[in-house]
Coordinates of C-alpha atoms and ligand atoms in Angstrom, one line a residue:
M10 CA 118.8 108.2 51.3
L11 CA 116.4 106.5 53.8
A12 CA 117.2 103.1 52.3
R13 CA 120.9 103.7 52.7
A14 CA 120.4 104.8 56.3
L15 CA 118.4 101.6 56.9
V16 CA 121.1 99.4 55.4
L17 CA 123.7 101.2 57.4
C18 CA 121.6 100.8 60.5
C19 CA 121.1 97.0 59.9
A20 CA 124.8 96.6 59.2
V21 CA 125.6 98.2 62.6
C22 CA 123.0 96.2 64.4
A23 CA 124.2 93.0 62.7
S24 CA 127.8 93.6 63.6
A25 CA 126.9 94.4 67.2
A26 CA 124.7 91.3 67.6
L27 CA 127.0 88.3 68.0
R28 CA 126.1 84.7 67.4
V29 CA 127.2 83.1 70.7
L30 CA 127.4 79.4 71.4
L31 CA 127.2 78.5 75.1
V32 CA 128.5 75.0 75.9
F33 CA 127.1 74.0 79.3
P34 CA 126.2 70.4 79.0
L35 CA 126.7 69.2 82.7
P36 CA 123.7 67.5 84.1
G37 CA 123.4 69.5 87.3
A38 CA 121.0 72.2 88.3
S39 CA 123.7 74.6 89.7
H40 CA 125.5 74.5 86.4
A41 CA 122.3 75.3 84.6
I42 CA 121.8 78.3 86.9
L43 CA 125.2 79.7 85.9
A44 CA 124.4 79.0 82.2
E45 CA 121.1 80.9 82.7
G46 CA 123.0 83.9 84.0
F47 CA 125.0 84.0 80.7
V48 CA 121.8 83.6 78.6
T49 CA 120.0 86.4 80.5
H50 CA 122.8 88.9 80.1
L51 CA 123.7 88.0 76.5
I52 CA 120.1 88.1 75.3
R53 CA 119.5 91.4 77.1
A54 CA 122.6 92.8 75.3
G55 CA 120.9 91.9 72.0
H56 CA 123.0 88.8 71.0
Q57 CA 121.8 85.6 69.3
V58 CA 122.4 82.8 71.7
T59 CA 122.6 79.0 71.1
I60 CA 123.0 76.9 74.2
I61 CA 124.0 73.2 74.5
T62 CA 122.1 72.3 77.7
P63 CA 120.7 69.3 79.5
I64 CA 117.9 71.3 81.0
P65 CA 116.2 73.3 78.2
S66 CA 114.0 76.1 79.3
K67 CA 110.2 75.6 78.6
N68 CA 109.6 79.0 77.1
P69 CA 112.9 80.4 75.8
S70 CA 113.2 83.9 74.4
P71 CA 113.0 84.2 70.6
N72 CA 116.8 85.0 70.4
L73 CA 117.6 81.8 72.3
R74 CA 118.1 78.4 70.5
Q75 CA 118.5 75.3 72.7
V76 CA 120.4 72.2 71.8
D77 CA 119.0 69.5 74.0
V78 CA 121.5 67.1 75.7
S79 CA 119.1 65.9 78.4
A80 CA 120.4 62.4 77.5
N81 CA 123.4 63.3 79.6
F82 CA 121.3 62.6 82.7
Q83 CA 121.2 59.0 81.6
V84 CA 124.8 58.7 80.6
S85 CA 126.2 59.9 83.8
P86 CA 123.5 60.4 86.3
L87 CA 125.2 62.7 88.8
A88 CA 122.0 62.7 90.8
D89 CA 122.4 59.0 91.4
V90 CA 126.0 59.4 92.3
I91 CA 125.4 62.0 94.9
Q92 CA 123.6 59.9 97.5
L93 CA 123.9 61.0 101.1
E94 CA 124.2 57.6 102.6
K95 CA 127.0 56.6 100.2
I96 CA 128.9 59.8 101.0
M97 CA 128.4 59.2 104.8
T98 CA 129.7 55.6 104.5
K99 CA 132.6 56.8 102.3
E100 CA 131.4 54.4 99.6
I101 CA 131.9 57.2 97.1
D102 CA 134.4 60.0 97.4
L103 CA 133.7 63.1 95.3
T104 CA 137.0 64.7 96.4
D105 CA 138.7 61.9 94.3
L106 CA 139.5 63.9 91.2
D107 CA 140.6 60.9 89.2
F108 CA 137.0 59.7 89.5
V109 CA 135.5 63.2 88.9
K110 CA 137.6 63.8 85.8
S111 CA 136.8 60.5 84.2
M112 CA 133.1 61.2 84.9
M113 CA 133.4 64.6 83.3
N114 CA 135.1 63.1 80.3
Q115 CA 132.3 60.6 79.9
I116 CA 129.8 63.4 80.0
A117 CA 131.8 65.2 77.3
N118 CA 131.9 62.1 75.2
A119 CA 128.1 61.7 75.5
T120 CA 127.7 65.4 74.6
L121 CA 129.8 65.0 71.4
S122 CA 128.1 61.8 70.4
N123 CA 124.6 63.3 71.0
P124 CA 122.8 63.5 67.6
N125 CA 121.5 67.1 68.3
V126 CA 125.1 68.3 68.9
K127 CA 126.4 66.4 65.9
R128 CA 123.8 68.0 63.7
L129 CA 124.8 71.4 64.9
M130 CA 128.5 70.8 64.3
E131 CA 128.2 69.1 61.0
D132 CA 125.9 71.6 59.3
P133 CA 128.3 74.0 57.6
R134 CA 125.7 76.8 57.6
E135 CA 126.0 77.0 61.4
R136 CA 128.4 79.7 62.2
F137 CA 129.3 81.4 65.5
D138 CA 131.3 84.5 66.5
V139 CA 132.4 83.1 69.8
V140 CA 132.1 80.0 72.0
I141 CA 131.7 80.2 75.7
A142 CA 132.4 76.8 77.3
E143 CA 132.2 75.7 80.9
W144 CA 135.4 74.2 82.3
L145 CA 134.9 71.4 84.9
Y146 CA 137.9 69.1 85.0
T147 CA 138.0 68.6 81.3
E148 CA 139.1 70.8 78.4
L149 CA 137.3 68.8 75.8
Y150 CA 134.8 71.5 75.0
A151 CA 137.5 73.7 73.6
G152 CA 137.0 71.8 70.4
F153 CA 133.8 73.7 69.6
A154 CA 135.9 76.8 69.0
S155 CA 138.0 74.8 66.5
V156 CA 135.0 73.4 64.6
F157 CA 133.3 76.8 64.4
D158 CA 136.6 78.5 63.8
C159 CA 136.0 81.3 66.3
P160 CA 137.5 82.6 69.5
L161 CA 137.0 80.6 72.8
I162 CA 136.1 81.9 76.2
W163 CA 136.3 79.6 79.2
S164 CA 133.8 79.9 82.0
S165 CA 135.0 78.6 85.3
S166 CA 132.5 78.0 88.1
M167 CA 134.9 78.1 91.0
D168 CA 137.6 80.1 92.7
P169 CA 140.6 80.3 90.3
H170 CA 143.2 77.5 90.8
A171 CA 146.1 75.9 89.0
M172 CA 144.0 73.7 86.6
V173 CA 142.2 76.7 85.1
L174 CA 144.9 79.3 85.4
W175 CA 147.5 77.3 83.5
L176 CA 145.1 77.2 80.6
I177 CA 145.4 81.0 80.2
D178 CA 148.5 81.9 82.1
E179 CA 150.3 79.8 84.7
A180 CA 149.7 78.0 88.0
P181 CA 149.7 80.4 90.9
N182 CA 152.5 80.0 93.4
P183 CA 151.6 77.2 95.8
A184 CA 153.9 78.8 98.4
Y185 CA 151.0 81.2 99.3
V186 CA 148.0 80.3 97.3
A187 CA 145.8 77.4 98.5
D188 CA 144.5 74.9 95.9
H189 CA 140.7 75.0 95.3
L190 CA 140.3 71.7 97.3
S191 CA 142.8 72.4 100.1
D192 CA 141.7 73.1 103.5
V193 CA 144.5 75.5 104.5
H194 CA 145.0 79.3 104.3
P195 CA 148.2 81.3 104.1
P196 CA 150.6 81.9 105.7
F197 CA 151.5 78.2 105.3
D198 CA 154.0 76.4 107.5
F199 CA 156.7 74.4 105.9
W200 CA 154.7 71.2 105.4
Q201 CA 151.6 73.0 104.2
R202 CA 153.7 74.7 101.6
A203 CA 155.2 71.4 100.6
K204 CA 151.8 69.8 100.4
E205 CA 150.4 72.6 98.2
L206 CA 153.3 72.1 95.8
W207 CA 152.6 68.4 95.8
T208 CA 148.9 69.1 95.0
V209 CA 149.9 71.1 91.9
L210 CA 152.2 68.3 90.8
R211 CA 149.3 65.8 91.3
W212 CA 147.1 67.9 89.1
M213 CA 149.8 67.9 86.4
K214 CA 149.9 64.1 86.6
L215 CA 146.1 63.9 86.5
E216 CA 146.1 65.9 83.3
W217 CA 148.9 63.9 81.9
S218 CA 147.4 60.5 82.6
A219 CA 144.0 61.5 81.0
R220 CA 145.7 62.6 77.8
S221 CA 145.1 59.5 75.7
V222 CA 141.4 59.1 76.6
E223 CA 140.8 62.8 76.0
D224 CA 142.6 62.7 72.7
A225 CA 140.4 59.8 71.6
I226 CA 137.2 61.5 72.6
Y227 CA 138.3 64.7 71.0
N228 CA 139.3 63.2 67.7
A229 CA 136.2 61.0 67.4
G230 CA 133.9 63.9 68.6
Y231 CA 135.2 66.8 66.5
G232 CA 137.0 65.1 63.6
P233 CA 134.0 64.3 61.4
A234 CA 132.6 67.8 61.8
A235 CA 135.9 69.5 61.1
A236 CA 136.3 67.4 58.0
K237 CA 132.8 68.3 56.7
R238 CA 133.7 71.9 57.1
G239 CA 137.0 71.4 55.3
L240 CA 139.0 72.4 58.4
A241 CA 142.2 70.7 59.7
L242 CA 141.4 69.9 63.4
A243 CA 144.2 71.4 65.6
P244 CA 145.1 69.0 68.4
L245 CA 143.5 69.3 71.8
S246 CA 146.9 70.0 73.4
V247 CA 147.0 73.2 71.4
V248 CA 143.4 74.2 71.4
K249 CA 142.8 74.0 75.1
Y250 CA 145.5 76.7 75.6
N251 CA 144.0 79.0 73.0
A252 CA 141.2 80.7 74.9
S253 CA 141.1 84.5 74.6
L254 CA 139.5 85.0 78.0
M255 CA 138.3 83.3 81.1
L256 CA 135.2 84.4 83.0
G257 CA 135.4 83.2 86.6
N258 CA 132.5 82.8 89.0
S259 CA 134.8 84.1 91.7
H260 CA 135.5 87.2 93.8
V261 CA 137.9 88.1 96.6
S262 CA 135.0 88.7 99.0
I263 CA 134.3 85.0 99.0
G264 CA 137.6 83.5 97.9
Q265 CA 141.2 84.3 98.6
P266 CA 143.1 87.4 97.5
M267 CA 145.5 86.4 94.7
R268 CA 147.2 87.8 91.6
L269 CA 145.3 87.1 88.4
P270 CA 146.2 87.5 84.8
G271 CA 144.4 90.2 82.8
N272 CA 142.6 87.6 80.7
Y273 CA 140.8 86.3 83.8
K274 CA 137.7 88.3 84.6
Q275 CA 136.0 87.8 88.0
I276 CA 132.2 88.0 87.5
L277 CA 130.9 86.4 90.7
G278 CA 127.3 87.2 91.4
Y279 CA 126.2 87.4 87.7
H280 CA 123.6 84.8 88.4
V281 CA 121.9 86.8 91.2
A282 CA 118.8 88.5 89.9
D283 CA 118.8 92.2 89.7
K284 CA 115.5 92.5 91.5
V285 CA 114.0 90.4 94.3
Q286 CA 110.8 88.8 93.1
P287 CA 107.7 88.6 95.4
L288 CA 107.5 85.3 97.2
P289 CA 104.6 82.9 96.6
V290 CA 101.7 83.8 98.8
N291 CA 102.1 80.9 101.2
L292 CA 105.8 81.4 101.7
Q293 CA 105.3 85.2 102.1
K294 CA 102.8 84.5 104.9
I295 CA 105.1 81.9 106.6
M296 CA 108.1 84.3 106.5
D297 CA 106.1 87.4 107.5
E298 CA 104.6 85.7 110.5
A299 CA 107.8 84.1 111.9
K300 CA 108.3 86.2 115.0
H301 CA 111.6 84.6 115.9
G302 CA 112.9 84.5 112.4
V303 CA 113.2 81.8 109.7
I304 CA 115.9 79.2 109.3
Y305 CA 116.2 78.2 105.7
F306 CA 117.6 74.7 105.2
S307 CA 118.5 73.5 101.7
M308 CA 121.2 71.1 100.6
G309 CA 121.2 72.3 97.1
S310 CA 119.9 70.8 93.9
M311 CA 122.4 67.9 93.3
L312 CA 121.7 66.1 96.6
K313 CA 118.2 64.9 96.9
S314 CA 116.9 65.1 100.5
K315 CA 115.1 61.9 100.1
T316 CA 118.4 60.0 100.1
F317 CA 118.7 61.2 103.7
P318 CA 118.8 58.1 105.9
D319 CA 115.4 57.7 107.8
V320 CA 117.0 57.9 111.3
L321 CA 118.6 61.2 110.4
K322 CA 115.3 62.6 109.1
K323 CA 113.5 61.7 112.4
E324 CA 116.3 63.2 114.6
L325 CA 116.3 66.4 112.5
L326 CA 112.6 66.9 112.7
Q327 CA 112.7 66.3 116.4
M328 CA 115.5 68.8 116.9
F329 CA 113.8 71.4 114.7
S330 CA 110.6 71.0 116.8
G331 CA 112.4 72.2 119.8
L332 CA 113.4 75.6 118.2
K333 CA 111.4 78.7 118.5
Q334 CA 112.4 79.8 115.0
T335 CA 110.4 78.7 111.9
V336 CA 112.2 76.2 109.8
L337 CA 111.8 76.3 106.0
W338 CA 113.1 73.0 104.6
K339 CA 113.6 72.4 100.9
F340 CA 112.9 68.7 100.6
E341 CA 111.5 66.6 97.8
E342 CA 109.1 64.7 100.0
T343 CA 106.8 65.8 102.9
P344 CA 107.4 63.7 106.0
R345 CA 104.1 62.4 107.5
K346 CA 104.3 64.1 110.9
L347 CA 105.6 67.7 110.7
P348 CA 106.2 69.8 113.8
K349 CA 104.2 73.1 113.8
N350 CA 107.2 75.3 113.2
V351 CA 108.6 73.2 110.3
H352 CA 107.5 73.8 106.7
V353 CA 108.6 71.7 103.8
V354 CA 108.7 73.1 100.3
K355 CA 109.6 71.0 97.2
W356 CA 110.8 74.1 95.3
A357 CA 112.2 77.2 96.9
P358 CA 113.0 80.6 95.4
Q359 CA 116.3 80.7 97.3
Q360 CA 117.3 84.3 96.5
D361 CA 114.0 85.7 97.4
I362 CA 113.9 83.7 100.7
L363 CA 117.4 85.0 101.6
A364 CA 116.3 88.5 100.8
H365 CA 113.4 88.4 103.3
P366 CA 114.3 90.4 106.4
N367 CA 113.1 87.6 108.7
C368 CA 115.6 85.1 107.3
V369 CA 118.1 84.7 110.1
L370 CA 120.1 81.6 109.1
F371 CA 120.9 79.5 106.0
I372 CA 121.8 75.9 106.5
T373 CA 123.6 74.9 103.2
H374 CA 125.9 72.4 101.6
G375 CA 128.3 75.4 101.1
G376 CA 128.1 75.5 97.3
L377 CA 129.5 78.6 95.8
L378 CA 126.2 79.8 94.4
S379 CA 124.6 79.6 97.7
L380 CA 127.4 81.4 99.4
T381 CA 127.4 84.1 96.8
E382 CA 123.7 84.7 97.5
T383 CA 124.1 84.6 101.2
I384 CA 126.8 87.2 101.1
H385 CA 124.7 89.3 98.8
F386 CA 121.8 89.3 101.1
G387 CA 123.7 89.2 104.4
V388 CA 122.6 85.9 106.0
P389 CA 125.0 83.9 108.2
I390 CA 125.4 80.2 107.4
I391 CA 125.9 76.7 108.8
G392 CA 127.8 74.7 106.2
I393 CA 127.5 71.0 105.7
P394 CA 130.0 70.4 103.0
M395 CA 129.9 67.1 101.0
Y396 CA 132.1 67.4 98.0
G397 CA 134.2 69.5 95.7
D398 CA 134.9 73.1 96.8
Q399 CA 132.2 73.0 99.5
F400 CA 134.7 72.2 102.2
L401 CA 136.9 75.1 101.3
N402 CA 133.9 77.5 100.9
T403 CA 132.5 76.5 104.3
N404 CA 135.9 76.8 106.0
R405 CA 136.4 80.3 104.5
A406 CA 133.0 81.3 105.8
V407 CA 134.0 80.0 109.2
R408 CA 137.3 81.9 109.1
K409 CA 135.7 85.1 107.9
G410 CA 133.4 84.8 110.9
F411 CA 130.0 84.5 109.3
G412 CA 129.5 80.7 109.5
K413 CA 129.9 77.5 111.3
K414 CA 130.6 74.0 109.9
V415 CA 128.8 70.9 110.9
D416 CA 130.0 67.5 109.7
L417 CA 127.7 65.0 108.2
D418 CA 127.9 62.1 110.5
W419 CA 125.6 60.2 112.9
D420 CA 125.7 63.0 115.5
F421 CA 124.5 65.4 112.9
A422 CA 121.3 66.6 114.5
K423 CA 122.9 67.2 117.9
N424 CA 125.8 69.1 116.4
L425 CA 123.5 71.1 114.1
K426 CA 121.5 72.2 117.1
A427 CA 124.6 73.5 118.9
A428 CA 125.7 75.4 115.8
I429 CA 122.2 77.0 115.4
E430 CA 122.2 78.1 119.0
E431 CA 125.7 79.6 118.7
I432 CA 125.0 81.6 115.5
L433 CA 121.6 82.9 116.6
G434 CA 122.9 83.7 120.1
N435 CA 125.9 85.7 118.9
P436 CA 125.3 88.8 116.7
S437 CA 128.9 88.8 115.4
Y438 CA 128.0 86.3 112.6
K439 CA 125.3 88.5 111.3
E440 CA 127.6 91.5 111.4
K441 CA 130.5 89.7 109.7
V442 CA 128.5 88.6 106.7
K443 CA 127.7 92.2 106.0
E444 CA 131.4 93.3 106.2
V445 CA 133.7 90.8 104.4
P446 CA 136.5 91.5 101.9
H447 CA 140.1 91.6 102.7
L448 CA 142.3 92.5 99.7
R449 CA 145.8 92.2 101.2
S450 CA 147.9 89.7 99.3
P451 CA 149.3 86.7 101.2
A452 CA 152.5 87.0 99.0
L453 CA 153.5 90.0 101.2
H454 CA 154.3 87.7 104.1
V455 CA 156.2 85.0 102.3
P456 CA 160.0 85.4 102.1
F457 CA 161.6 85.0 98.7
Y458 CA 163.4 81.7 99.5
Q459 CA 160.1 80.2 100.5
K460 CA 158.4 81.4 97.3
M461 CA 161.2 79.6 95.4
Y462 CA 161.0 76.5 97.7
V463 CA 164.8 76.8 98.4
D464 CA 164.3 75.3 101.9
L465 CA 162.4 72.4 100.5
A466 CA 165.1 71.8 97.9
A467 CA 167.7 71.9 100.7
V468 CA 165.7 69.4 102.7
V469 CA 165.4 67.1 99.7
V470 CA 169.2 67.4 99.0
L471 CA 170.1 66.8 102.6
A472 CA 167.8 63.8 102.8
F473 CA 169.3 62.4 99.6
L474 CA 172.9 63.0 101.0
A475 CA 171.9 61.3 104.3
V476 CA 170.6 58.3 102.4
V477 CA 173.7 58.1 100.3
K478 CA 175.9 58.4 103.4
T479 CA 174.0 55.8 105.2
I480 CA 174.3 53.3 102.3
N481 CA 178.0 54.0 102.0
F482 CA 178.5 53.5 105.7
A483 CA 176.5 50.3 105.6
L484 CA 178.4 49.0 102.6
K485 CA 181.7 49.8 104.3
F486 CA 180.6 48.1 107.5
W487 CA 179.5 45.1 105.6
N488 CA 182.7 45.0 103.5
R489 CA 184.8 45.2 106.6
G490 CA 182.8 42.4 108.0
G491 CA 183.5 40.4 104.8
V492 CA 187.2 41.2 105.1
K493 CA 187.4 40.1 108.6
E494 CA 185.6 36.9 107.7
K495 CA 188.2 36.3 105.0
Q496 CA 191.1 37.0 107.3
R497 CA 189.8 34.4 109.7
Ligands
LIG12 C1 132.6 57.7 73.4 O1 131.2 57.3 73.1 C2 131.1 56.5 72.0 C3 129.7 56.4 71.6 O2 128.9 56.1 72.7 C4 131.8 55.2 72.3 O3 131.7 54.3 71.2 C5 133.2 55.4 72.7 O4 133.8 54.2 73.1 C6 133.3 56.4 73.8 N1 134.8 56.8 74.0 C7 135.4 56.7 75.2 C8 136.8 57.1 75.2 O5 134.8 56.4 76.2
LIG13 C1 143.5 80.3 68.4 O1 142.6 81.4 68.5 C2 142.7 82.4 67.5 C3 141.7 83.5 67.9 O2 140.4 83.0 68.1 C4 142.4 81.8 66.2 O3 142.5 82.8 65.2 C5 143.3 80.6 65.9 O4 143.0 80.0 64.7 C6 143.2 79.6 67.0 N1 144.3 78.6 66.8 C7 144.0 77.3 66.9 C8 145.2 76.4 66.7 O5 142.9 76.9 67.1

């Protein structure tokens, strides 16, 4: 009787505990933070987790197995790409999605060619109940679900947009939904609406022109493993649309209100720790003693502060020294002469710093994780966007009234000072960051003919007719000239 109960109990436990494969191979700390959120919640729920990660944790939980792809840092060193001076001089442009997509495909190729990943895929004893794969401008990781013959869940790290939504549903209507990289908000005027439509068409072309490279990487990467397992590998063009669910690091409080399909679940904030941890003793002291408050300055993990041009560093320190607030700067090197009110830390427990009641302002690159945390803890921001969705995130913070934007140029220190004075001198920023969401749909204010782009179609038709008429007229004129010539 007891034995039977035990067997039953084990069967129940075994069926409840899933073998989950997390595919998060991007060599960037913010992606690792999101992956860690998945690991934490899945392990806590009792599942067996295997993760493909470039940043393996030093002491993982017994239920976590790590497949090391740290070699991805060599293959496509994002850290080297993101150099401040190169962004300032426009030598590299990380809003150029052709470039970003090809970089992401190279990382995917490196991941699939990695011996650790190959071993996992080609061992037929390895089985999974579900694959959760991060989407970032490539769908190549969908192949893991094919190889392991299990359901696929996409994880998207940004606000929902055409390129992820058409994998599980359809592109949102560009007549009233801004693209994830567009700097506009509805209601759109005619040209904005036309431009948003154009953007969606551009993404379609981007997908289309990457097809052959992606197919090559997909077939070479997954083909051998599928063959070893005796499976026929379905083509990428089918598999990428076969996800059961998408988990999105998004929420209306920080993004835009929009209609979403039922298989898209918004889980923004899942990486924020349930409990604030005590600060390290030195930081606690600095923050407790800051009578006028603490300004926390961090440009995130991708951009290394040491790639700051020297002039800029000097100007910044000088500007900070004139403030009465304490400045806590996350920076990988300690400048030789530091003003009394400036403290440099190589590593910063960001959430715990933002949680401290004396934290009055966060100067950030405007990454989504940082904005999520700042909204969670109610700290206004100054955004210094550099790439990707940071522009949009920052502009939204500005529009929602809890932030200011400062451009990264040679007047940076001066403009930053003005922004700091504005935010700290005006309580409305602090109040707004504690309020936020607006749920009303922008679709309410867009007439049907605009949703259907009837006016744009009319303009195109009229322009076409005008061109035809002009040509006809010119031809007639020319012909008549010819006739006259003949008559003469
Ligand atoms: C993918 O990586 C392999 C091994 O490094 C290389 O031989 C192949 O050319 C790469 N494929 C593409 C499309 O870049
Ligand atoms: C699509 O997903 C379902 C559910 O996970 C699975 O049964 C099916 O085999 C998948 N189809 C392809 C072509 O991968």
